[in-house]
Short mmCIF file of C-alpha atoms and ligand atoms in Angstrom, two decimals:
data_model
loop_
_atom_site.label_atom_id
_atom_site.label_comp_id
_atom_site.label_asym_id
_atom_site.label_seq_id
_atom_site.Cartn_x
_atom_site.Cartn_y
_atom_site.Cartn_z
CA MET A 16 165.88 23.29 226.48
CA THR A 17 162.57 21.63 225.66
CA THR A 18 163.45 18.94 223.21
CA HIS A 19 161.84 18.00 219.95
CA VAL A 20 160.61 14.82 221.60
CA ASP A 21 158.51 16.94 223.97
CA GLY A 22 157.11 18.69 220.91
CA TYR A 23 156.16 15.36 219.31
CA LEU A 24 154.46 14.16 222.47
CA ARG A 25 152.54 17.42 222.78
CA HIS A 26 151.50 17.19 219.15
CA ILE A 27 150.19 13.64 219.57
CA MET A 28 148.27 14.70 222.70
CA GLY A 29 146.80 17.62 220.79
CA VAL A 30 145.51 15.26 218.12
CA CYS A 31 144.13 12.69 220.58
CA SER A 32 142.55 15.19 222.97
CA ALA A 33 139.89 15.97 220.34
CA ASP A 34 138.22 12.68 221.25
CA SER A 35 136.14 13.00 224.40
CA SER A 36 134.15 9.82 223.91
CA GLY A 37 133.89 7.13 226.57
CA ALA A 38 132.98 7.46 230.22
CA VAL A 39 134.88 7.35 233.50
CA ALA A 40 134.45 4.16 235.55
CA ASP A 41 131.51 4.63 237.91
CA TYR A 42 131.27 1.34 239.75
CA ILE A 43 132.71 3.09 242.82
CA PRO A 44 132.28 6.80 243.74
CA GLU A 45 136.02 7.48 244.02
CA LEU A 46 136.53 6.69 240.33
CA ALA A 47 133.30 8.38 239.19
CA CYS A 48 134.38 11.78 240.54
CA VAL A 49 137.76 12.17 238.79
CA ASP A 50 138.25 14.96 236.22
CA PRO A 51 137.24 13.26 232.95
CA ASP A 52 139.50 15.61 230.97
CA GLY A 53 142.68 14.67 232.83
CA TYR A 54 145.32 13.66 230.31
CA GLY A 55 148.97 12.85 230.94
CA LEU A 56 151.72 11.21 228.93
CA SER A 57 155.22 10.14 229.95
CA MET A 58 158.00 8.30 228.19
CA CYS A 59 161.03 6.89 230.01
CA VAL A 60 163.93 6.04 227.68
CA HIS A 61 166.73 3.50 228.17
CA ASP A 62 168.94 5.66 230.39
CA GLY A 63 166.08 6.74 232.68
CA ASN A 64 165.42 10.13 231.12
CA VAL A 65 161.68 10.83 231.44
CA TYR A 66 159.72 13.05 229.03
CA SER A 67 156.54 14.24 230.78
CA GLN A 68 153.58 16.05 229.26
CA GLY A 69 150.16 17.19 230.48
CA ASP A 70 148.88 15.72 233.75
CA SER A 71 151.95 13.54 234.19
CA GLY A 72 152.08 14.31 237.91
CA VAL A 73 148.41 13.53 238.67
CA THR A 74 147.94 10.33 240.67
CA PHE A 75 145.31 7.70 239.86
CA THR A 76 144.86 4.10 240.94
CA ILE A 77 146.91 1.52 239.09
CA GLN A 78 144.02 -1.01 238.93
CA SER A 79 144.65 -3.80 236.41
CA ILE A 80 148.09 -2.47 235.50
CA SER A 81 149.06 -4.11 238.79
CA LYS A 82 148.51 -7.55 237.24
CA PRO A 83 151.79 -7.86 235.33
CA LEU A 84 153.67 -6.66 238.41
CA THR A 85 152.14 -9.17 240.80
CA TYR A 86 152.72 -11.86 238.19
CA ALA A 87 156.38 -10.79 238.06
CA LEU A 88 156.59 -10.95 241.85
CA VAL A 89 155.07 -14.45 242.00
CA LEU A 90 157.40 -15.65 239.23
CA SER A 91 160.36 -14.22 241.15
CA ARG A 92 159.26 -16.02 244.31
CA LEU A 93 158.14 -19.40 242.98
CA GLY A 94 159.79 -19.77 239.58
CA PRO A 95 158.01 -20.41 236.28
CA ALA A 96 157.29 -24.15 236.78
CA GLN A 97 155.25 -23.69 239.94
CA VAL A 98 153.46 -20.64 238.57
CA ASP A 99 152.66 -22.33 235.25
CA ALA A 100 151.05 -25.19 237.14
CA ARG A 101 148.54 -22.69 238.55
CA ILE A 102 148.11 -19.95 235.93
CA GLY A 103 148.06 -20.39 232.13
CA VAL A 104 149.56 -18.09 229.52
CA GLU A 105 146.91 -18.36 226.80
CA PRO A 106 144.93 -15.33 225.68
CA SER A 107 141.34 -15.80 226.78
CA GLY A 108 139.81 -13.60 224.10
CA GLU A 109 137.33 -12.57 226.77
CA ALA A 110 136.66 -9.59 229.00
CA PHE A 111 138.90 -8.99 232.05
CA ASN A 112 136.31 -10.12 234.58
CA GLU A 113 135.18 -13.22 232.70
CA ILE A 114 135.05 -16.34 234.84
CA SER A 115 137.43 -18.16 232.58
CA VAL A 116 139.57 -21.27 233.26
CA ASP A 117 141.13 -23.94 231.08
CA ALA A 118 140.62 -27.73 231.09
CA GLU A 119 142.91 -28.08 234.12
CA ARG A 120 140.87 -25.40 235.86
CA ARG A 121 143.73 -22.94 235.75
CA PRO A 122 142.86 -19.31 235.07
CA ARG A 123 143.77 -18.84 231.42
CA ASN A 124 146.31 -16.07 232.02
CA PRO A 125 147.50 -13.64 234.71
CA MET A 126 146.06 -10.54 233.00
CA ILE A 127 142.41 -11.45 233.59
CA ASN A 128 140.97 -11.12 237.08
CA ALA A 129 140.86 -14.87 237.72
CA GLY A 130 144.60 -15.14 236.98
CA ALA A 131 145.43 -12.03 238.96
CA ILE A 132 143.51 -13.22 242.03
CA MET A 133 145.26 -16.58 241.70
CA ALA A 134 148.62 -14.79 241.49
CA ALA A 135 147.81 -12.81 244.64
CA SER A 136 146.81 -16.06 246.39
CA LEU A 137 150.19 -17.58 245.56
CA LEU A 138 151.95 -14.84 247.54
CA LEU A 139 150.11 -15.88 250.70
CA PRO A 140 150.94 -18.86 252.93
CA PRO A 141 149.12 -22.12 251.95
CA VAL A 142 146.87 -22.18 255.02
CA ARG A 143 143.13 -21.67 255.27
CA GLU A 144 143.36 -19.08 258.03
CA VAL A 145 145.65 -16.19 257.26
CA ALA A 146 146.24 -13.61 260.00
CA ALA A 147 145.50 -9.98 259.07
CA SER A 148 149.09 -9.14 260.02
CA THR A 149 150.33 -11.68 257.46
CA VAL A 150 148.30 -10.05 254.67
CA ASP A 151 149.73 -6.71 255.81
CA SER A 152 153.29 -7.90 255.60
CA VAL A 153 152.81 -9.62 252.22
CA PHE A 154 151.25 -6.40 250.96
CA GLY A 155 154.28 -4.52 252.32
CA GLU A 156 156.56 -6.73 250.21
CA LEU A 157 154.33 -6.21 247.19
CA VAL A 158 154.49 -2.41 247.61
CA GLU A 159 158.26 -2.68 247.99
CA PHE A 160 158.44 -4.54 244.65
CA TYR A 161 156.12 -2.17 242.78
CA SER A 162 157.99 0.82 244.24
CA GLY A 163 161.30 -0.68 243.13
CA CYS A 164 159.94 -0.77 239.58
CA ALA A 165 158.67 2.82 239.79
CA GLY A 166 161.77 4.14 241.57
CA ARG A 167 159.51 5.89 244.09
CA TYR A 168 157.50 4.76 247.10
CA LEU A 169 153.90 4.11 246.02
CA GLU A 170 150.99 4.74 248.36
CA LEU A 171 147.63 3.09 248.86
CA ASP A 172 144.42 4.99 248.12
CA GLU A 173 142.49 3.91 251.22
CA ASP A 174 139.13 5.12 249.91
CA VAL A 175 139.40 3.25 246.62
CA TYR A 176 140.56 0.14 248.48
CA ARG A 177 137.57 0.27 250.82
CA SER A 178 135.12 0.76 247.96
CA GLU A 179 136.71 -1.99 245.83
CA ALA A 180 136.40 -4.39 248.75
CA GLN A 181 132.75 -3.46 249.34
CA THR A 182 131.62 -3.72 245.73
CA GLY A 183 133.66 -6.63 244.43
CA ALA A 184 130.88 -9.23 244.06
CA ARG A 185 132.22 -10.43 240.73
CA ASN A 186 135.76 -10.80 242.02
CA ARG A 187 134.47 -12.58 245.10
CA ALA A 188 132.58 -14.96 242.81
CA ILE A 189 135.77 -15.61 240.84
CA ALA A 190 137.82 -16.29 243.98
CA TYR A 191 135.22 -18.67 245.41
CA MET A 192 134.77 -20.42 242.07
CA LEU A 193 138.52 -21.08 241.97
CA ASP A 194 138.34 -22.22 245.58
CA SER A 195 135.47 -24.59 244.75
CA PHE A 196 137.71 -26.18 242.10
CA GLY A 197 140.23 -26.90 244.84
CA VAL A 198 142.97 -24.82 243.22
CA VAL A 199 143.33 -22.12 245.91
CA ASP A 200 145.65 -23.12 248.75
CA THR A 201 145.05 -20.11 250.93
CA ASP A 202 142.12 -18.16 252.36
CA PRO A 203 140.21 -16.72 249.35
CA GLU A 204 139.20 -13.63 251.34
CA SER A 205 142.85 -12.81 252.02
CA ALA A 206 143.72 -13.29 248.34
CA LEU A 207 140.89 -10.91 247.41
CA ASP A 208 142.02 -8.42 250.03
CA LEU A 209 145.54 -8.44 248.59
CA TYR A 210 144.18 -8.06 245.05
CA TYR A 211 142.00 -5.06 246.02
CA ARG A 212 144.94 -3.42 247.75
CA GLN A 213 147.30 -3.88 244.80
CA CYS A 214 144.67 -2.35 242.47
CA SER A 215 144.36 0.65 244.80
CA LEU A 216 147.98 1.81 244.70
CA ARG A 217 148.36 5.33 243.37
CA VAL A 218 150.64 6.05 240.42
CA THR A 219 151.37 8.84 237.93
CA THR A 220 152.18 8.44 234.23
CA ASP A 221 155.80 9.18 235.14
CA ASP A 222 155.68 6.14 237.45
CA LEU A 223 154.14 3.96 234.75
CA SER A 224 156.78 5.01 232.25
CA VAL A 225 159.58 4.10 234.68
CA ILE A 226 157.89 0.77 235.49
CA GLY A 227 157.68 0.17 231.74
CA ALA A 228 161.32 1.10 231.19
CA THR A 229 162.34 -1.26 234.02
CA ILE A 230 160.54 -4.14 232.31
CA ALA A 231 161.89 -3.02 228.91
CA ASN A 232 165.38 -3.04 230.40
CA GLY A 233 165.32 -6.67 231.55
CA GLY A 234 164.22 -5.78 235.08
CA LEU A 235 166.89 -3.16 235.76
CA ASN A 236 165.36 0.16 236.80
CA PRO A 237 167.25 2.66 234.62
CA ARG A 238 166.74 5.49 237.11
CA THR A 239 167.89 3.77 240.28
CA GLY A 240 170.22 1.17 238.77
CA ARG A 241 168.53 -1.54 240.90
CA GLN A 242 167.77 -4.95 239.41
CA ILE A 243 164.15 -5.44 240.45
CA MET A 244 163.38 -8.67 238.61
CA THR A 245 165.48 -11.05 236.57
CA GLN A 246 165.80 -10.84 232.83
CA GLU A 247 163.81 -14.13 232.55
CA VAL A 248 160.93 -12.75 234.60
CA ALA A 249 160.86 -9.51 232.58
CA GLN A 250 160.75 -11.57 229.38
CA ARG A 251 157.81 -13.59 230.72
CA VAL A 252 155.92 -10.48 231.74
CA LEU A 253 156.42 -8.93 228.31
CA SER A 254 155.20 -12.11 226.67
CA VAL A 255 151.91 -12.21 228.56
CA MET A 256 151.42 -8.47 228.18
CA THR A 257 151.81 -8.98 224.42
CA THR A 258 149.39 -11.87 224.09
CA CYS A 259 146.91 -11.13 226.87
CA GLY A 260 147.41 -7.54 228.03
CA MET A 261 144.69 -5.93 225.98
CA TYR A 262 142.12 -8.66 226.64
CA ASP A 263 139.70 -9.33 223.79
CA GLY A 264 141.49 -6.95 221.41
CA ALA A 265 144.95 -8.52 221.84
CA GLY A 266 145.43 -9.59 218.21
CA ASP A 267 144.44 -6.25 216.76
CA TRP A 268 146.59 -4.48 219.35
CA VAL A 269 149.74 -6.46 218.56
CA THR A 270 149.21 -5.98 214.85
CA SER A 271 148.45 -2.31 214.80
CA VAL A 272 150.32 -0.99 217.86
CA GLY A 273 152.89 -3.68 218.56
CA LEU A 274 153.72 -2.60 222.10
CA PRO A 275 153.19 -4.99 225.04
CA ALA A 276 150.69 -3.11 227.18
CA LYS A 277 148.30 -3.22 230.10
CA SER A 278 145.37 -0.96 230.86
CA GLY A 279 143.49 -0.22 234.07
CA VAL A 280 140.01 1.12 234.77
CA GLY A 281 141.62 4.03 236.64
CA GLY A 282 142.41 5.40 233.15
CA GLY A 283 146.05 4.38 232.93
CA ILE A 284 147.87 2.45 230.23
CA LEU A 285 151.37 1.06 230.54
CA ALA A 286 153.11 0.23 227.25
CA VAL A 287 156.61 -1.10 226.71
CA LEU A 288 158.96 -1.15 223.75
CA PRO A 289 161.22 -4.07 224.74
CA GLY A 290 164.85 -3.14 225.09
CA GLN A 291 164.10 0.53 224.61
CA LEU A 292 161.49 2.46 226.54
CA GLY A 293 158.40 2.60 228.75
CA ILE A 294 155.28 4.69 228.22
CA GLY A 295 152.60 5.78 230.70
CA VAL A 296 149.35 7.39 229.58
CA TYR A 297 146.44 8.61 231.69
CA SER A 298 143.00 9.64 230.54
CA PRO A 299 140.08 8.30 232.55
CA ARG A 300 137.34 8.08 229.92
CA LEU A 301 137.01 4.39 229.09
CA ASP A 302 135.66 2.40 226.17
CA ARG A 303 133.26 -0.50 226.68
CA HIS A 304 136.17 -2.87 227.32
CA GLY A 305 137.43 -0.76 230.23
CA ASN A 306 140.41 0.72 228.32
CA SER A 307 141.21 4.43 228.24
CA VAL A 308 139.93 5.80 224.90
CA ARG A 309 142.59 8.48 224.55
CA GLY A 310 145.19 6.16 226.07
CA ILE A 311 144.62 3.62 223.30
CA ASP A 312 144.63 6.30 220.64
CA THR A 313 147.81 7.83 222.08
CA CYS A 314 149.58 4.46 221.97
CA ARG A 315 148.46 3.97 218.36
CA HIS A 316 149.89 7.35 217.42
CA LEU A 317 153.12 6.80 219.32
CA SER A 318 153.57 3.51 217.52
CA THR A 319 152.80 4.64 213.97
CA ASP A 320 154.01 8.22 214.12
CA LEU A 321 157.25 7.55 215.97
CA GLY A 322 157.89 4.10 214.49
CA LEU A 323 157.71 2.31 217.87
CA HIS A 324 156.15 -1.00 216.78
CA MET A 325 158.24 -3.75 218.41
CA PHE A 326 158.68 -5.50 215.06
CA ASN A 327 160.09 -2.39 213.42
CA LEU A 328 163.27 -4.44 213.25
CA THR A 329 166.63 -2.79 213.24
CA ARG A 330 170.16 -3.91 213.95
CA GLU A 331 170.81 -1.35 216.64
CA SER A 332 168.63 1.21 218.23
CA ARG A 333 170.15 2.05 221.58
CA VAL A 334 173.89 2.44 221.64
CA THR A 335 174.11 4.68 218.65
CA ILE A 336 177.07 6.98 219.29
CA ARG A 337 180.15 5.03 218.30
CA ALA A 338 182.64 7.81 218.99
CA THR A 339 182.77 11.55 219.57
CA TYR A 340 185.86 13.73 219.22
CA ASP A 341 187.01 17.16 218.15
CA ILE A 342 188.90 17.63 214.89
CA GLY A 343 192.33 18.18 216.47
CA GLU A 344 193.66 15.06 214.76
CA PHE A 345 192.83 16.37 211.27
CA GLU A 346 195.23 18.65 209.36
CA VAL A 347 194.03 22.19 208.70
CA GLY A 348 192.94 22.65 205.06
CA GLU A 349 195.68 23.84 202.75
CA ASP A 350 193.68 26.30 200.70
CA TRP A 351 193.34 28.93 203.41
CA THR A 352 195.68 31.89 203.88
CA GLU A 353 198.36 31.69 206.57
CA ARG A 354 196.34 33.98 208.86
CA GLU A 355 193.27 31.76 208.42
CA ARG A 356 195.25 28.57 208.95
CA SER A 357 196.75 29.86 212.15
CA TYR A 358 193.31 30.80 213.48
CA LEU A 359 191.93 27.39 212.48
CA ARG A 360 194.76 25.66 214.38
CA THR A 361 193.59 27.34 217.59
CA SER A 362 189.93 26.45 217.13
CA ARG A 363 189.99 22.71 216.34
CA ASP A 364 188.11 22.00 219.58
CA ARG A 365 185.12 24.04 218.39
CA VAL A 366 184.20 21.35 215.86
CA ARG A 367 182.91 18.06 217.29
CA VAL A 368 182.28 14.92 215.32
CA TYR A 369 179.62 12.41 216.40
CA GLU A 370 179.96 9.04 214.70
CA LEU A 371 176.70 7.11 214.75
CA GLN A 372 176.30 3.40 214.07
CA GLY A 373 173.61 0.77 213.50
CA ASP A 374 170.14 1.49 212.18
CA LEU A 375 168.69 4.75 213.30
CA THR A 376 165.15 4.72 214.75
CA PHE A 377 163.41 6.88 217.34
CA SER A 378 165.31 5.54 220.37
CA GLY A 379 168.73 5.84 218.77
CA ALA A 380 168.05 9.30 217.39
CA GLU A 381 166.62 10.39 220.75
CA ALA A 382 169.77 9.28 222.57
CA ALA A 383 172.09 10.80 219.98
CA MET A 384 170.31 14.14 219.69
CA ARG A 385 170.08 14.44 223.49
CA ARG A 386 173.84 13.97 223.66
CA LEU A 387 174.37 16.69 221.04
CA GLU A 388 172.03 18.92 223.00
CA ASP A 389 173.84 18.27 226.31
CA ASP A 390 177.13 19.20 224.59
CA ILE A 391 175.65 22.25 222.84
CA ASP A 392 178.04 24.75 224.48
CA ARG A 393 181.09 22.65 223.62
CA TYR A 394 181.09 23.25 219.87
CA ASP A 395 180.33 25.75 217.14
CA VAL A 396 180.01 23.03 214.52
CA ALA A 397 178.61 19.54 215.12
CA ILE A 398 179.31 17.00 212.40
CA VAL A 399 177.04 13.97 212.56
CA ASP A 400 178.73 11.14 210.67
CA ILE A 401 176.17 8.59 209.54
CA SER A 402 178.47 6.67 207.21
CA ARG A 403 178.09 3.58 209.43
CA ILE A 404 174.31 3.81 209.52
CA GLY A 405 172.45 1.29 207.37
CA ILE A 406 168.90 2.53 207.61
CA VAL A 407 167.44 5.81 208.82
CA ASP A 408 163.73 5.62 209.52
CA PRO A 409 161.67 8.72 208.76
CA VAL A 410 161.37 9.68 212.42
CA ALA A 411 165.11 9.55 213.02
CA ARG A 412 165.78 11.43 209.79
CA THR A 413 163.59 14.34 210.78
CA MET A 414 164.96 14.33 214.31
CA VAL A 415 168.53 14.67 213.02
CA LEU A 416 167.64 17.34 210.47
CA THR A 417 165.47 19.26 212.92
CA PHE A 418 168.32 19.35 215.41
CA LYS A 419 170.58 20.61 212.64
CA HIS A 420 168.02 23.34 211.97
CA THR A 421 168.00 24.27 215.67
CA LEU A 422 171.78 24.71 215.60
CA ASP A 423 171.56 26.92 212.49
CA ASP A 424 168.99 29.08 214.29
CA ARG A 425 171.35 29.47 217.25
CA GLY A 426 174.19 30.66 215.04
CA GLN A 427 175.94 27.30 215.26
CA ARG A 428 176.14 24.79 212.48
CA GLY A 429 175.02 21.19 212.11
CA MET A 430 176.44 19.04 209.33
CA VAL A 431 175.78 15.50 208.23
CA VAL A 432 178.25 13.16 206.53
CA ASP A 433 176.14 10.78 204.47
CA PRO A 434 178.30 9.05 201.81
CA ASP A 435 175.70 6.42 200.91
CA GLY A 436 172.77 8.80 200.76
CA VAL A 437 170.79 6.97 203.45
CA MET A 438 168.90 10.18 204.28
CA ARG A 439 167.81 10.45 200.68
CA ALA A 440 166.95 6.72 200.56
CA SER A 441 164.86 7.13 203.69
CA VAL A 442 162.79 9.82 202.00
CA ASP A 443 162.30 7.64 198.92
CA ARG A 444 161.31 4.59 200.92
CA HIS A 445 158.83 6.39 203.16
CA ARG A 446 157.53 8.98 200.76
CA ASN A 447 153.89 8.39 201.67
CA ASP A 448 154.31 7.78 205.38
CA ARG A 449 152.68 10.16 207.75
CA VAL A 450 155.34 10.93 210.33
CA ILE A 451 154.66 13.21 213.24
CA PRO A 452 158.22 14.58 213.46
CA ASP A 453 157.93 15.50 209.78
CA ILE A 454 154.72 17.37 210.51
CA VAL A 455 156.16 19.12 213.56
CA ALA A 456 159.51 19.85 211.85
CA PRO A 457 160.34 23.34 210.57
CA GLU A 458 158.79 24.04 207.17
CA ALA A 459 162.19 23.93 205.46
CA LEU A 460 162.72 20.32 206.47
CA ARG A 461 159.39 18.75 205.65
CA GLY A 462 159.97 15.76 203.45
CA PHE A 463 163.70 16.63 203.40
CA ASP A 464 164.91 18.85 200.61
CA PRO A 465 167.78 16.95 198.91
CA THR A 466 169.49 20.26 198.18
CA LEU A 467 169.66 20.93 201.92
CA PRO A 468 173.09 22.43 202.57
CA HIS A 469 175.65 20.89 204.88
CA VAL A 470 174.74 17.28 204.09
CA HIS A 471 178.08 16.09 202.71
CA ALA A 472 179.25 13.01 200.85
CA THR A 473 182.63 12.87 202.62
CA MET A 474 184.20 13.86 205.92
CA ALA A 475 186.80 15.92 204.01
CA GLU A 476 184.04 18.06 202.50
CA ALA A 477 182.42 18.48 205.89
CA LEU A 478 185.74 19.57 207.44
CA THR A 479 186.26 22.19 204.73
CA ASP A 480 182.72 23.43 205.27
CA ALA A 481 183.29 23.51 209.05
CA GLU A 482 186.52 25.48 208.64
CA ALA A 483 184.78 27.92 206.31
CA PHE A 484 182.09 28.41 208.92
CA LEU A 485 184.64 29.09 211.69
CA LEU A 486 186.45 31.60 209.49
CA LYS A 487 183.24 33.36 208.59
CA GLN A 488 182.35 33.50 212.26
CA ARG A 489 185.80 34.92 213.11
CA TYR A 490 186.43 37.36 210.27
CA GLY A 491 183.04 37.84 208.63
CA PRO A 492 182.58 38.65 204.94
CA ASP A 493 183.64 42.30 205.57
CA ASP A 494 187.08 41.32 206.68
CA GLY A 495 188.21 39.94 203.39
CA PHE A 496 186.80 36.46 203.96
CA ASP A 497 184.63 35.25 201.14
CA GLY A 498 184.26 31.59 202.04
CA VAL A 499 180.99 29.70 202.28
O1 LIG B 528 139.08 -6.07 239.38
C1 LIG B 528 138.53 -5.00 239.23
O2 LIG B 528 137.36 -4.94 239.04
C2 LIG B 528 139.27 -3.67 239.25
N1 LIG B 528 139.67 -3.29 240.52
C3 LIG B 528 140.41 -3.64 238.29
C4 LIG B 528 139.90 -3.89 236.93
C5 LIG B 528 140.65 -3.25 235.81
O3 LIG B 528 141.37 -2.29 235.92
C6 LIG B 528 140.39 -3.85 234.49
N2 LIG B 528 141.13 -3.23 233.45
N3 LIG B 528 140.90 -2.71 232.47
#
């Protein structure tokens, strides 16, 4: 079944695809000749499930999105103290290729080229002559690390690598400037070579989303179960992505999008919602800062329309299903006839209850609704008990109600137990919010009609309603049954 999440992603892409401004990078022929209309979007959630839309399987070069990964690798190798002595963590407020160092002549952060070339240099041995075979083997380890994050072996684009190496006057200038300051311990040419190679690895948006989910997950790749970097390193990487990832627009980005992110001139953007999910977007037309125009717009929409800003604070957004069970433990209602009661005794397993807990946002609702969807053949009635939920954000509300609508359409039934009226409160609180799931939801659910049937104040009411539904299904109104 295509899920509602796929529908939301498609809707957002439909909105953003109207913008064809910007231009593909043309400083090397390999980037200049890509299809400017290519557009892919992937989202990898906490358990490794990947939603993929558009050109999510098209490969492009990772470019600057490699910077957080090499930084993570260097941190893993040398530890934060040694790395901090060589690379700062302050936003530079300047363009990515600015020749920018602090008072101690450290590159200001690892997300600008100076910091990234320094990071690459720190992977190499501290000698002035580095054998080509040594660069090869260090690059092999780097690919191993990146591939561990992506959960798939990543390959080098030889043509892009060759062109990057031939045209990189600015990067060469940066490397030699750092060398002239006496802060590069290795051969600057080898550091540059490693940097060009890392930028030339090919990825898809699916890969970026899994890399993002690995970082979001404290370094544990949710698809392979492998711990690729420590929790401390992942935390560091997220910090510098937050403050320095979007270069000169970092402040605006954190405020309006609130997702640690990194862009590359290949057209990719990696964005992370810490603790929850990773996002990969690809669209090669770039703005004057070298960021994908549609990629930026897509991230803005994902953040506002799906409530993904990292400071959209909630008590719980991941482990949302507290318990699930059938209604075997509940007595059959007393008001039915003996024939009805005996039928109901045999069909207790056709009603499943899903108890949710915490505060319900996109990630929690996604996990819960996917579970209900996976179980869809196991019940006729699904009762979603939200009595332990404190807050339902508008996205989660529409996701729950839309799933309920889907069940109704299939001849099943979805019910909600909402004693404190948190669904209603969510509508009141967010009355003027523009929420994509609301827009994509079936007409009947837009803005949530408070008279919507099957939203009950107590579990007892829901059970009676569920029993009435089973009886109607079994006997129908023509067989003497005149229940709900
Ligand atoms: O260093 C360079 O020039 C490129 N190979 C990578 C730059 C890049 O992706 C900047 N990001 N927006």
